[in-house]
Amino acid sequence: MKEFLGENYVHCGEVVQLPLEFVKQLCLKIQCERPESRCDKDLDTLSGYAMCLPNLTRLQTYRFAEHRPILCVEIKPKCGFIPFSSNVTHEMKHKVCRYCMHQHLKVATGKWKKISKYCPLDLYSGNKQRMHFALKSLLQEAQNNLRIFKNGELIYGCGDARSPVADWRELAHHLKPFFFPSNGLASGPHCTRAVIRELVHVITWVLLSSSDKGRTSALRPGLQGPRVCEASPFSRSFRHQGKNTPEHSGLPKGCLLYKTLQVQMLDLLDIEGLYPLYNRVEQYLEDFPEARKTLQIDGPYDEAFYQKLLDVSTEDDGTVAFALTKVQQYRVAMTAKDCSIMIALSPCLQDASSDQRAIVPSSRSRLAFSVSVLDLDLKPYESIPHQYKLDGKIVSYYSKTVHAKDDAMMSTRFKESEDCTLVLHKV
Ligand SMILES: O=P(O)(O)O[C@@H]1[C@@H](OP(=O)(O)O)[C@H](OP(=O)(O)O)[C@H](O)[C@H](OP(=O)(O)O)[C@H]1OP(=O)(O)O
Ligand SMILES: Nc1ncnc2c1ncn2[C@@H]1O[C@H](COP(=O)(O)OP(=O)(O)OP(=O)(O)O)[C@@H](O)[C@H]1O
């Protein structure tokens, strides 16, 4: 991931040894804090090892702990493209992105209460208007896609599914000293709006900022699907006005969103095209179980592994080697679709001679920032059948309920318009 996303954004951490008794106690202690949907997860209590990562709610540009106040915005942007693969059998998947479709299933199964207006394609569009809309939508319905921390403590977003904290007034109260440090902006709805607007502008600016490191240019998936999701309320409102959605202004090539999207696009065949290839590898492993090691299913994720990921050809020569490359690319893509971006912001002193590239030129205050990526452990090979089933469920639920409802609404409107024919008589 360092190779793809760049040195600056990825923190590998280090492996540390822990007493088994400590891990066991920790595991018991956190179990009651897990949201219900994550109760099947477990800490590895047997290996005696853990990953020690830096605290990413803090600025990563300074070596020493800062004593200045720090704000951190965590965004889990999810998949930012619509599949372009010809293996896709459901027409809907070429029009509506997975996140927007999945929202309906999540609400139906009780994971969340309300459908979010957030659409990843808006965030990844590079178009400021669309990005602002996406970020405001995240602020309205944070789900597990947005969290805000102040000095390392969660002040906005879901700690877990049961206790969402989502009060804009309270949030603005926390944020005001960061964005309007020296003026006496009166409180009230006007102040809340101004602070939230400033937050959205600063985050957009940071997301579009570039760092030149990383070898992303090596990835050229080539094909691209539609750049607008039909379900996004932003593009819907444009369509209702008879206008086209502003497509995209293009993400700057060095920015983290661009790099993340490139890695996500390693999912070249879509799960529908990938699943038969997974079965080919499975069949091979059934015949030669000892090959699991040489195929590097469980690593090591070394230079040789990385080099194979760069082969973005989609021409199947029927070999296990081809199938394996696509499977590994898919796992990397899935990881990039589920990672989080941590944006840490801290006011910097007017006279501090800091690196100008890491300062947001916000109108009211000078903010130092750092951007990191979280949750980059490679998705397991074993999760592919689950992905395949889930994909089918998401699409069929969306098609059956939401799309059918849309159709019904259209035909009712049509019928109503027939019933209400206005007859004009000459007088
Ligand atoms: O499949 P998705 O898109 O629902 O993603 C899962 C996430 O749900 P989300 O859609 O973000 O609410 C899910 O998020 P939550 O734990 O529900 O917050 C996990 O991140 C899961 O990854 P893993 O199985 O724990 O490694 C994610 O599973 P993977 O598909 O990334 O394996
Ligand atoms: N290094 C870090 N610095 C700051 N916050 C972190 C860090 N690592 C994790 N977090 C916080 O904890 C949350 C959960 O982390 P993560 O997704 O890595 O856990 P996980 O591996 O999915 O947990 P599990 O599978 O055990 O339930 C993140 O969304 C983030 O808010």
Short mmCIF file of C-alpha atoms and ligand atoms in Angstrom, two decimals:
data_model
loop_
_atom_site.label_atom_id
_atom_site.label_comp_id
_atom_site.label_asym_id
_atom_site.label_seq_id
_atom_site.Cartn_x
_atom_site.Cartn_y
_atom_site.Cartn_z
CA MET A 1 0.00 0.00 0.00
CA LYS A 2 2.97 2.28 0.65
CA GLU A 3 4.01 1.69 -2.95
CA PHE A 4 0.59 2.66 -4.26
CA LEU A 5 -0.48 5.40 -1.89
CA GLY A 6 2.85 6.93 -0.98
CA GLU A 7 5.21 6.99 1.99
CA ASN A 8 3.59 10.01 3.57
CA TYR A 9 0.12 8.58 3.85
CA VAL A 10 0.81 5.06 5.06
CA HIS A 11 2.04 4.18 8.53
CA CYS A 12 3.10 0.57 8.79
CA GLY A 13 3.57 0.59 12.53
CA GLU A 14 5.58 -2.13 14.15
CA VAL A 15 4.96 -5.58 15.44
CA VAL A 16 5.15 -5.78 19.20
CA GLN A 17 5.02 -8.73 21.55
CA LEU A 18 2.35 -8.77 24.24
CA PRO A 19 1.78 -11.11 27.18
CA LEU A 20 -1.03 -13.54 26.28
CA GLU A 21 -2.83 -12.84 29.54
CA PHE A 22 -2.94 -9.11 28.72
CA VAL A 23 -4.45 -9.77 25.26
CA LYS A 24 -7.00 -12.13 26.78
CA GLN A 25 -8.09 -9.51 29.33
CA LEU A 26 -8.19 -6.80 26.63
CA CYS A 27 -10.33 -8.98 24.42
CA LEU A 28 -12.86 -9.50 27.25
CA LYS A 29 -12.85 -5.81 28.11
CA ILE A 30 -13.62 -4.55 24.61
CA GLN A 31 -16.20 -7.22 23.76
CA CYS A 32 -19.08 -5.29 25.39
CA GLU A 33 -18.08 -2.16 23.44
CA ARG A 34 -18.44 -3.82 20.06
CA PRO A 35 -21.46 -2.92 17.98
CA GLU A 36 -23.73 -5.94 17.54
CA SER A 37 -22.78 -6.33 13.90
CA ARG A 38 -19.11 -6.69 14.87
CA CYS A 39 -19.53 -9.19 17.69
CA ASP A 40 -18.37 -12.01 15.46
CA LYS A 41 -14.94 -10.32 15.26
CA ASP A 42 -12.23 -11.29 17.67
CA LEU A 43 -8.76 -10.21 18.62
CA ASP A 44 -5.97 -12.62 17.85
CA THR A 45 -5.39 -13.82 21.38
CA LEU A 46 -3.08 -16.69 20.53
CA SER A 47 -0.14 -15.28 18.60
CA GLY A 48 1.11 -12.98 21.35
CA TYR A 49 1.80 -10.27 18.78
CA ALA A 50 0.07 -7.01 17.91
CA MET A 51 0.56 -4.07 15.59
CA CYS A 52 1.58 -0.84 17.25
CA LEU A 53 0.47 2.14 15.18
CA PRO A 54 0.94 5.85 15.76
CA ASN A 55 -2.09 7.72 17.02
CA LEU A 56 -3.42 8.99 13.72
CA THR A 57 -5.77 11.48 15.33
CA ARG A 58 -2.58 13.53 15.87
CA LEU A 59 -0.50 15.39 13.31
CA GLN A 60 1.99 13.03 11.69
CA THR A 61 4.31 15.75 10.46
CA TYR A 62 5.84 16.34 13.88
CA ARG A 63 7.93 13.79 15.69
CA PHE A 64 6.94 14.86 19.17
CA ALA A 65 3.54 14.97 20.81
CA GLU A 66 1.97 18.34 20.19
CA HIS A 67 0.39 20.33 22.94
CA ARG A 68 -1.69 22.43 20.59
CA PRO A 69 -5.34 21.49 20.10
CA ILE A 70 -5.87 18.96 17.34
CA LEU A 71 -8.86 18.17 15.26
CA CYS A 72 -9.08 14.96 13.26
CA VAL A 73 -11.64 14.11 10.61
CA GLU A 74 -11.88 10.42 9.72
CA ILE A 75 -13.59 9.60 6.43
CA LYS A 76 -14.29 6.13 5.14
CA PRO A 77 -15.06 7.08 1.53
CA LYS A 78 -15.85 3.56 0.17
CA CYS A 79 -15.86 2.66 -3.53
CA GLY A 80 -15.58 5.70 -5.79
CA PHE A 81 -16.33 4.21 -9.20
CA ILE A 82 -19.05 2.39 -11.09
CA PRO A 83 -17.86 -0.95 -12.51
CA PHE A 84 -16.80 -0.83 -16.13
CA SER A 85 -16.38 -4.57 -16.58
CA SER A 86 -18.32 -6.39 -19.26
CA ASN A 87 -18.77 -9.24 -16.77
CA VAL A 88 -21.41 -7.25 -14.96
CA THR A 89 -24.76 -8.89 -15.59
CA HIS A 90 -27.06 -6.51 -13.72
CA GLU A 91 -27.65 -3.36 -15.77
CA MET A 92 -28.29 -1.44 -12.55
CA LYS A 93 -24.63 -1.84 -11.54
CA HIS A 94 -23.63 0.29 -14.52
CA LYS A 95 -25.86 3.13 -13.32
CA VAL A 96 -25.96 3.18 -9.54
CA CYS A 97 -22.87 2.82 -7.36
CA ARG A 98 -22.55 0.04 -4.80
CA TYR A 99 -22.61 2.40 -1.81
CA CYS A 100 -25.94 3.96 -2.84
CA MET A 101 -27.49 0.56 -3.54
CA HIS A 102 -26.12 -0.92 -0.31
CA GLN A 103 -27.68 1.91 1.72
CA HIS A 104 -31.14 0.46 1.08
CA LEU A 105 -30.18 -3.02 2.25
CA LYS A 106 -28.45 -1.56 5.31
CA VAL A 107 -31.55 0.37 6.32
CA ALA A 108 -33.78 -2.64 5.64
CA THR A 109 -31.63 -4.87 7.83
CA GLY A 110 -31.47 -2.25 10.59
CA LYS A 111 -27.76 -1.42 10.34
CA TRP A 112 -28.67 2.27 9.94
CA LYS A 113 -31.87 4.19 10.45
CA LYS A 114 -31.78 6.53 7.47
CA ILE A 115 -30.53 6.50 3.90
CA SER A 116 -27.54 8.79 3.51
CA LYS A 117 -27.34 11.39 0.74
CA TYR A 118 -23.62 10.75 0.52
CA CYS A 119 -22.41 9.23 -2.73
CA PRO A 120 -18.71 8.33 -3.06
CA LEU A 121 -18.73 9.35 -6.72
CA ASP A 122 -19.45 12.92 -5.65
CA LEU A 123 -16.53 12.92 -3.22
CA TYR A 124 -14.16 11.42 -5.79
CA SER A 125 -15.36 13.73 -8.57
CA GLY A 126 -12.78 16.44 -7.90
CA ASN A 127 -15.61 18.90 -8.56
CA LYS A 128 -15.74 21.23 -5.56
CA GLN A 129 -19.52 21.64 -5.62
CA ARG A 130 -20.05 17.88 -5.64
CA MET A 131 -17.39 17.36 -2.97
CA HIS A 132 -19.03 19.94 -0.70
CA PHE A 133 -22.36 18.19 -1.15
CA ALA A 134 -20.79 14.82 -0.33
CA LEU A 135 -19.11 16.14 2.82
CA LYS A 136 -22.26 17.91 4.02
CA SER A 137 -24.18 14.68 3.46
CA LEU A 138 -21.63 12.83 5.58
CA LEU A 139 -22.11 15.43 8.30
CA GLN A 140 -25.87 14.89 8.16
CA GLU A 141 -25.76 11.11 8.24
CA ALA A 142 -22.32 10.08 9.48
CA GLN A 143 -22.95 6.32 9.79
CA ASN A 144 -19.53 4.64 9.84
CA ASN A 145 -18.21 6.95 7.12
CA LEU A 146 -17.37 10.01 9.21
CA ARG A 147 -15.95 10.61 12.66
CA ILE A 148 -14.49 13.77 14.15
CA PHE A 149 -12.05 13.76 17.05
CA LYS A 150 -10.84 16.67 19.14
CA ASN A 151 -7.59 16.06 20.98
CA GLY A 152 -8.02 12.36 20.29
CA GLU A 153 -11.57 12.17 21.65
CA LEU A 154 -14.59 11.42 19.54
CA ILE A 155 -16.84 14.51 19.31
CA TYR A 156 -18.91 13.66 16.26
CA GLY A 157 -20.05 10.49 14.51
CA CYS A 158 -20.79 7.00 15.65
CA GLY A 159 -18.83 5.54 18.52
CA ASP A 160 -20.99 2.56 17.78
CA ALA A 161 -24.31 1.98 16.10
CA ARG A 162 -26.22 2.68 19.29
CA SER A 163 -24.88 6.07 20.24
CA PRO A 164 -24.53 8.48 17.36
CA VAL A 165 -23.50 12.00 18.31
CA ALA A 166 -24.76 14.36 15.65
CA ASP A 167 -25.54 17.84 16.74
CA TRP A 168 -24.26 20.53 14.35
CA ARG A 169 -24.57 23.25 17.00
CA GLU A 170 -22.43 21.32 19.42
CA LEU A 171 -19.98 20.47 16.65
CA ALA A 172 -19.71 24.13 15.62
CA HIS A 173 -19.02 25.02 19.24
CA HIS A 174 -16.04 22.62 19.22
CA LEU A 175 -14.80 23.77 15.81
CA LYS A 176 -15.11 27.55 16.19
CA PRO A 177 -11.74 28.05 17.92
CA PHE A 178 -10.06 26.19 15.01
CA PHE A 179 -11.65 28.09 12.15
CA PHE A 180 -12.52 31.46 13.65
CA PRO A 181 -9.86 31.84 16.34
CA SER A 182 -9.80 35.56 16.81
CA ASN A 183 -13.16 36.98 15.87
CA GLY A 184 -16.22 37.09 18.00
CA LEU A 185 -18.53 35.40 15.50
CA ALA A 186 -21.85 35.44 17.28
CA SER A 187 -23.38 32.12 18.14
CA GLY A 188 -26.66 30.93 16.62
CA PRO A 189 -27.60 29.28 13.34
CA HIS A 190 -25.57 31.76 11.28
CA CYS A 191 -22.43 30.89 13.21
CA THR A 192 -23.13 27.15 12.99
CA ARG A 193 -23.51 27.38 9.21
CA ALA A 194 -20.36 29.48 8.82
CA VAL A 195 -18.28 27.04 10.87
CA ILE A 196 -19.62 23.96 9.08
CA ARG A 197 -19.02 25.65 5.70
CA GLU A 198 -15.44 26.40 6.71
CA LEU A 199 -14.91 22.79 7.83
CA VAL A 200 -16.24 21.49 4.51
CA HIS A 201 -14.02 23.89 2.54
CA VAL A 202 -10.91 23.03 4.52
CA ILE A 203 -11.48 19.26 4.18
CA THR A 204 -12.09 19.62 0.43
CA TRP A 205 -8.89 21.62 0.10
CA VAL A 206 -6.89 19.03 2.04
CA LEU A 207 -8.38 16.13 0.06
CA LEU A 208 -7.36 17.81 -3.19
CA SER A 209 -3.86 18.64 -1.98
CA SER A 210 -1.03 16.60 -3.41
CA SER A 211 2.01 14.80 -2.22
CA ASP A 212 4.24 13.58 -5.02
CA LYS A 213 5.54 10.38 -3.50
CA GLY A 214 4.32 6.89 -4.42
CA ARG A 215 4.34 4.85 -7.59
CA THR A 216 0.67 5.15 -8.49
CA SER A 217 1.44 6.10 -12.09
CA ALA A 218 2.36 2.43 -12.56
CA LEU A 219 -1.35 1.63 -12.34
CA ARG A 220 -3.26 2.23 -15.53
CA PRO A 221 -6.52 0.32 -15.50
CA GLY A 222 -7.54 2.29 -18.60
CA LEU A 223 -11.28 1.76 -18.82
CA GLN A 224 -13.65 3.87 -16.82
CA GLY A 225 -17.35 3.62 -16.06
CA PRO A 226 -19.84 6.46 -15.71
CA ARG A 227 -18.65 9.28 -13.49
CA VAL A 228 -22.04 10.05 -12.08
CA CYS A 229 -24.23 7.76 -9.99
CA GLU A 230 -27.88 7.96 -10.90
CA ALA A 231 -28.95 7.56 -7.28
CA SER A 232 -26.93 10.49 -5.94
CA PRO A 233 -29.38 13.18 -4.79
CA PHE A 234 -26.95 15.77 -6.16
CA SER A 235 -27.13 14.44 -9.71
CA ARG A 236 -30.86 13.70 -9.34
CA SER A 237 -31.54 17.35 -8.58
CA PHE A 238 -29.53 18.36 -11.64
CA ARG A 239 -31.49 15.89 -13.76
CA HIS A 240 -34.80 17.25 -12.48
CA GLN A 241 -33.70 20.68 -13.59
CA GLY A 242 -32.96 19.21 -16.99
CA LYS A 243 -29.22 19.80 -16.57
CA ASN A 244 -26.25 17.46 -16.63
CA THR A 245 -24.38 16.86 -13.38
CA PRO A 246 -21.03 18.64 -13.40
CA GLU A 247 -19.01 15.49 -14.10
CA HIS A 248 -15.65 15.87 -12.56
CA SER A 249 -12.96 18.43 -12.52
CA GLY A 250 -10.44 15.63 -12.31
CA LEU A 251 -8.68 14.77 -9.11
CA PRO A 252 -5.08 16.02 -8.97
CA LYS A 253 -2.86 13.00 -9.65
CA GLY A 254 -0.86 13.29 -6.43
CA CYS A 255 -3.80 13.56 -4.05
CA LEU A 256 -4.78 10.68 -1.82
CA LEU A 257 -8.28 10.36 -3.27
CA TYR A 258 -6.83 9.89 -6.76
CA LYS A 259 -4.35 7.31 -5.56
CA THR A 260 -6.97 5.44 -3.55
CA LEU A 261 -9.31 5.37 -6.53
CA GLN A 262 -6.57 3.95 -8.75
CA VAL A 263 -6.02 1.12 -6.29
CA GLN A 264 -9.76 0.48 -6.00
CA MET A 265 -9.87 0.15 -9.78
CA LEU A 266 -7.62 -2.89 -9.55
CA ASP A 267 -11.00 -4.56 -9.25
CA LEU A 268 -10.98 -4.83 -13.02
CA LEU A 269 -13.47 -7.64 -13.55
CA ASP A 270 -16.02 -6.91 -10.86
CA ILE A 271 -16.87 -9.66 -8.39
CA GLU A 272 -18.99 -11.28 -11.12
CA GLY A 273 -15.96 -11.74 -13.34
CA LEU A 274 -13.67 -12.50 -10.43
CA TYR A 275 -15.67 -15.25 -8.78
CA PRO A 276 -15.09 -17.90 -11.48
CA LEU A 277 -11.37 -17.09 -11.32
CA TYR A 278 -11.43 -17.54 -7.55
CA ASN A 279 -13.04 -20.95 -8.13
CA ARG A 280 -10.22 -21.80 -10.55
CA VAL A 281 -7.64 -21.03 -7.85
CA GLU A 282 -9.71 -22.94 -5.29
CA GLN A 283 -9.85 -25.98 -7.56
CA TYR A 284 -6.08 -25.84 -7.99
CA LEU A 285 -5.57 -25.56 -4.23
CA GLU A 286 -7.82 -28.53 -3.68
CA ASP A 287 -5.59 -30.58 -5.97
CA PHE A 288 -2.33 -29.09 -4.66
CA PRO A 289 -2.93 -27.77 -1.12
CA GLU A 290 0.78 -27.28 -0.53
CA ALA A 291 0.82 -24.66 -3.34
CA ARG A 292 -0.90 -22.13 -1.05
CA LYS A 293 2.52 -20.98 0.10
CA THR A 294 4.09 -20.55 -3.33
CA LEU A 295 0.98 -18.78 -4.58
CA GLN A 296 1.51 -16.26 -1.74
CA ILE A 297 -2.12 -16.45 -0.68
CA ASP A 298 -1.13 -15.48 2.86
CA GLY A 299 1.88 -13.40 1.86
CA PRO A 300 4.61 -12.44 2.04
CA TYR A 301 3.37 -9.26 0.40
CA ASP A 302 6.77 -8.41 -0.99
CA GLU A 303 8.20 -6.79 -4.14
CA ALA A 304 7.39 -9.86 -6.28
CA PHE A 305 3.79 -9.76 -5.06
CA TYR A 306 3.61 -6.01 -5.79
CA GLN A 307 5.04 -6.40 -9.31
CA LYS A 308 2.34 -8.92 -10.24
CA LEU A 309 -0.34 -6.45 -9.16
CA LEU A 310 0.78 -4.08 -11.89
CA ASP A 311 -0.36 -6.44 -14.64
CA VAL A 312 -3.78 -5.02 -15.47
CA SER A 313 -4.45 -7.18 -18.54
CA THR A 314 -7.90 -8.72 -18.59
CA GLU A 315 -7.37 -11.30 -21.31
CA ASP A 316 -7.90 -14.69 -19.70
CA ASP A 317 -5.47 -17.33 -20.99
CA GLY A 318 -7.13 -19.98 -18.84
CA THR A 319 -4.16 -20.34 -16.48
CA VAL A 320 -4.10 -20.45 -12.70
CA ALA A 321 -1.48 -17.70 -12.83
CA PHE A 322 -3.92 -15.31 -14.51
CA ALA A 323 -6.69 -16.21 -12.06
CA LEU A 324 -4.37 -15.73 -9.10
CA THR A 325 -3.21 -12.29 -10.26
CA LYS A 326 -6.81 -11.12 -10.59
CA VAL A 327 -7.72 -12.56 -7.19
CA GLN A 328 -4.81 -10.77 -5.50
CA GLN A 329 -5.61 -7.52 -7.32
CA TYR A 330 -9.20 -7.83 -6.15
CA ARG A 331 -8.10 -8.25 -2.52
CA VAL A 332 -5.95 -5.12 -2.75
CA ALA A 333 -8.80 -3.20 -4.41
CA MET A 334 -11.23 -4.31 -1.68
CA THR A 335 -8.81 -3.09 0.95
CA ALA A 336 -8.68 0.34 -0.71
CA LYS A 337 -12.49 0.37 -0.87
CA ASP A 338 -12.76 -0.11 2.88
CA CYS A 339 -9.91 2.02 4.26
CA SER A 340 -10.28 5.30 6.15
CA ILE A 341 -8.61 8.65 5.60
CA MET A 342 -7.50 10.51 8.72
CA ILE A 343 -7.09 14.27 8.33
CA ALA A 344 -5.44 15.91 11.32
CA LEU A 345 -5.58 19.70 11.62
CA SER A 346 -3.95 21.96 14.14
CA PRO A 347 -3.70 25.76 14.36
CA CYS A 348 -0.17 26.96 13.69
CA LEU A 349 1.43 30.05 15.08
CA GLN A 350 1.55 32.99 12.66
CA ASP A 351 5.32 33.35 12.95
CA ALA A 352 6.17 29.62 12.92
CA SER A 353 8.44 28.80 9.99
CA SER A 354 6.72 25.56 9.07
CA ASP A 355 6.58 23.71 5.78
CA GLN A 356 4.19 25.80 3.66
CA ARG A 357 2.92 22.74 1.78
CA ALA A 358 1.40 21.37 4.96
CA ILE A 359 -0.59 24.50 5.78
CA VAL A 360 -4.22 25.01 4.73
CA PRO A 361 -4.56 28.54 3.43
CA SER A 362 -7.87 28.89 5.26
CA SER A 363 -9.17 32.44 5.21
CA ARG A 364 -9.50 32.98 8.95
CA SER A 365 -6.78 30.78 10.45
CA ARG A 366 -3.58 29.00 9.55
CA LEU A 367 -3.95 25.26 9.97
CA ALA A 368 -1.18 22.69 9.78
CA PHE A 369 -2.42 19.35 8.51
CA SER A 370 -1.43 15.77 7.88
CA VAL A 371 -3.24 13.02 6.01
CA SER A 372 -2.95 9.30 6.77
CA VAL A 373 -4.67 6.11 5.74
CA LEU A 374 -6.02 3.63 8.23
CA ASP A 375 -7.05 -0.02 8.07
CA LEU A 376 -4.85 -1.28 5.29
CA ASP A 377 -4.56 -4.92 6.26
CA LEU A 378 -5.18 -6.97 3.15
CA LYS A 379 -8.67 -8.43 2.83
CA PRO A 380 -8.59 -12.20 3.21
CA TYR A 381 -8.75 -14.54 0.25
CA GLU A 382 -11.55 -16.41 2.07
CA SER A 383 -13.89 -13.40 1.97
CA ILE A 384 -14.41 -13.64 -1.81
CA PRO A 385 -17.43 -16.02 -1.75
CA HIS A 386 -19.04 -13.73 0.83
CA GLN A 387 -18.40 -10.73 -1.44
CA TYR A 388 -20.04 -12.56 -4.32
CA LYS A 389 -23.17 -13.40 -2.33
CA LEU A 390 -23.42 -9.93 -0.82
CA ASP A 391 -23.13 -8.30 -4.24
CA GLY A 392 -26.07 -10.35 -5.50
CA LYS A 393 -28.14 -9.47 -2.42
CA ILE A 394 -27.42 -5.74 -2.69
CA VAL A 395 -28.36 -5.54 -6.35
CA SER A 396 -31.43 -7.71 -6.15
CA TYR A 397 -32.77 -5.86 -3.09
CA TYR A 398 -32.21 -2.51 -4.78
CA SER A 399 -33.75 -3.60 -8.07
CA LYS A 400 -36.76 -5.22 -6.43
CA THR A 401 -37.65 -2.50 -3.97
CA VAL A 402 -36.23 0.88 -4.86
CA HIS A 403 -36.25 0.67 -8.60
CA ALA A 404 -39.66 -1.00 -8.62
CA LYS A 405 -40.92 1.84 -6.39
CA ASP A 406 -39.52 4.43 -8.81
CA ASP A 407 -41.26 2.69 -11.70
CA ALA A 408 -44.52 2.52 -9.77
CA MET A 409 -44.27 6.21 -8.96
CA MET A 410 -43.69 7.07 -12.59
CA SER A 411 -46.66 5.02 -13.74
CA THR A 412 -48.93 6.50 -11.01
CA ARG A 413 -47.88 9.95 -12.10
CA PHE A 414 -48.67 8.99 -15.67
CA LYS A 415 -52.09 7.60 -14.70
CA GLU A 416 -52.83 10.63 -12.56
CA SER A 417 -52.00 12.89 -15.45
CA GLU A 418 -54.42 10.91 -17.61
CA ASP A 419 -57.18 11.19 -14.99
CA CYS A 420 -56.67 14.88 -14.71
CA THR A 421 -56.93 15.78 -18.37
CA LEU A 422 -58.06 19.35 -18.56
CA VAL A 423 -60.63 19.95 -21.27
CA LEU A 424 -60.88 23.49 -22.53
CA HIS A 425 -64.18 24.60 -24.10
CA LYS A 426 -64.54 27.57 -26.29
CA VAL A 427 -66.64 30.27 -24.64
O1 LIG B 1 -18.72 -5.18 2.31
P1 LIG B 1 -19.00 -3.81 2.82
O2 LIG B 1 -18.94 -2.76 1.78
O3 LIG B 1 -20.27 -3.76 3.62
O4 LIG B 1 -17.83 -3.38 3.85
C1 LIG B 1 -17.69 -3.89 5.18
C2 LIG B 1 -17.87 -2.73 6.13
O5 LIG B 1 -19.22 -2.30 6.08
P2 LIG B 1 -19.68 -0.89 5.50
O6 LIG B 1 -20.28 -1.16 4.16
O7 LIG B 1 -18.50 0.01 5.43
O8 LIG B 1 -20.72 -0.41 6.46
C3 LIG B 1 -17.57 -3.14 7.56
O9 LIG B 1 -17.69 -1.96 8.35
P3 LIG B 1 -18.33 -2.02 9.81
O10 LIG B 1 -17.48 -2.99 10.57
O11 LIG B 1 -19.71 -2.51 9.66
O12 LIG B 1 -18.23 -0.63 10.36
C4 LIG B 1 -16.16 -3.71 7.69
O13 LIG B 1 -15.22 -2.69 7.42
C5 LIG B 1 -15.96 -4.87 6.74
O14 LIG B 1 -14.60 -5.24 6.74
P4 LIG B 1 -14.09 -6.50 7.57
O15 LIG B 1 -14.91 -7.65 7.14
O16 LIG B 1 -14.28 -6.10 9.00
O17 LIG B 1 -12.64 -6.60 7.19
C6 LIG B 1 -16.31 -4.49 5.31
O18 LIG B 1 -16.29 -5.68 4.55
P5 LIG B 1 -15.38 -5.91 3.25
O19 LIG B 1 -16.34 -6.01 2.15
O20 LIG B 1 -14.48 -4.72 3.09
O21 LIG B 1 -14.66 -7.15 3.54
N1 LIG B 2 -3.77 4.24 14.70
C1 LIG B 2 -4.94 4.78 14.99
N2 LIG B 2 -5.02 6.07 15.38
C2 LIG B 2 -6.20 6.62 15.68
N3 LIG B 2 -7.38 6.00 15.61
C3 LIG B 2 -7.38 4.71 15.25
C4 LIG B 2 -6.18 4.04 14.90
N4 LIG B 2 -6.48 2.76 14.56
C5 LIG B 2 -7.82 2.66 14.67
N5 LIG B 2 -8.38 3.82 15.07
C6 LIG B 2 -9.83 4.09 15.29
O1 LIG B 2 -10.47 2.86 15.55
C7 LIG B 2 -11.43 2.54 14.52
C8 LIG B 2 -11.42 1.06 14.21
O2 LIG B 2 -10.16 0.71 13.68
P1 LIG B 2 -9.95 -0.50 12.66
O3 LIG B 2 -10.98 -0.38 11.59
O4 LIG B 2 -8.52 -0.56 12.28
O5 LIG B 2 -10.32 -1.70 13.59
P2 LIG B 2 -10.62 -3.17 13.12
O6 LIG B 2 -9.36 -3.86 12.81
O7 LIG B 2 -11.66 -3.15 12.07
O8 LIG B 2 -11.22 -3.75 14.48
P3 LIG B 2 -11.86 -5.18 14.72
O9 LIG B 2 -11.76 -5.96 13.47
O10 LIG B 2 -11.09 -5.76 15.88
O11 LIG B 2 -13.28 -4.86 15.13
C9 LIG B 2 -11.03 3.42 13.33
O12 LIG B 2 -12.13 3.67 12.49
C10 LIG B 2 -10.48 4.66 14.03
O13 LIG B 2 -11.54 5.53 14.42
#
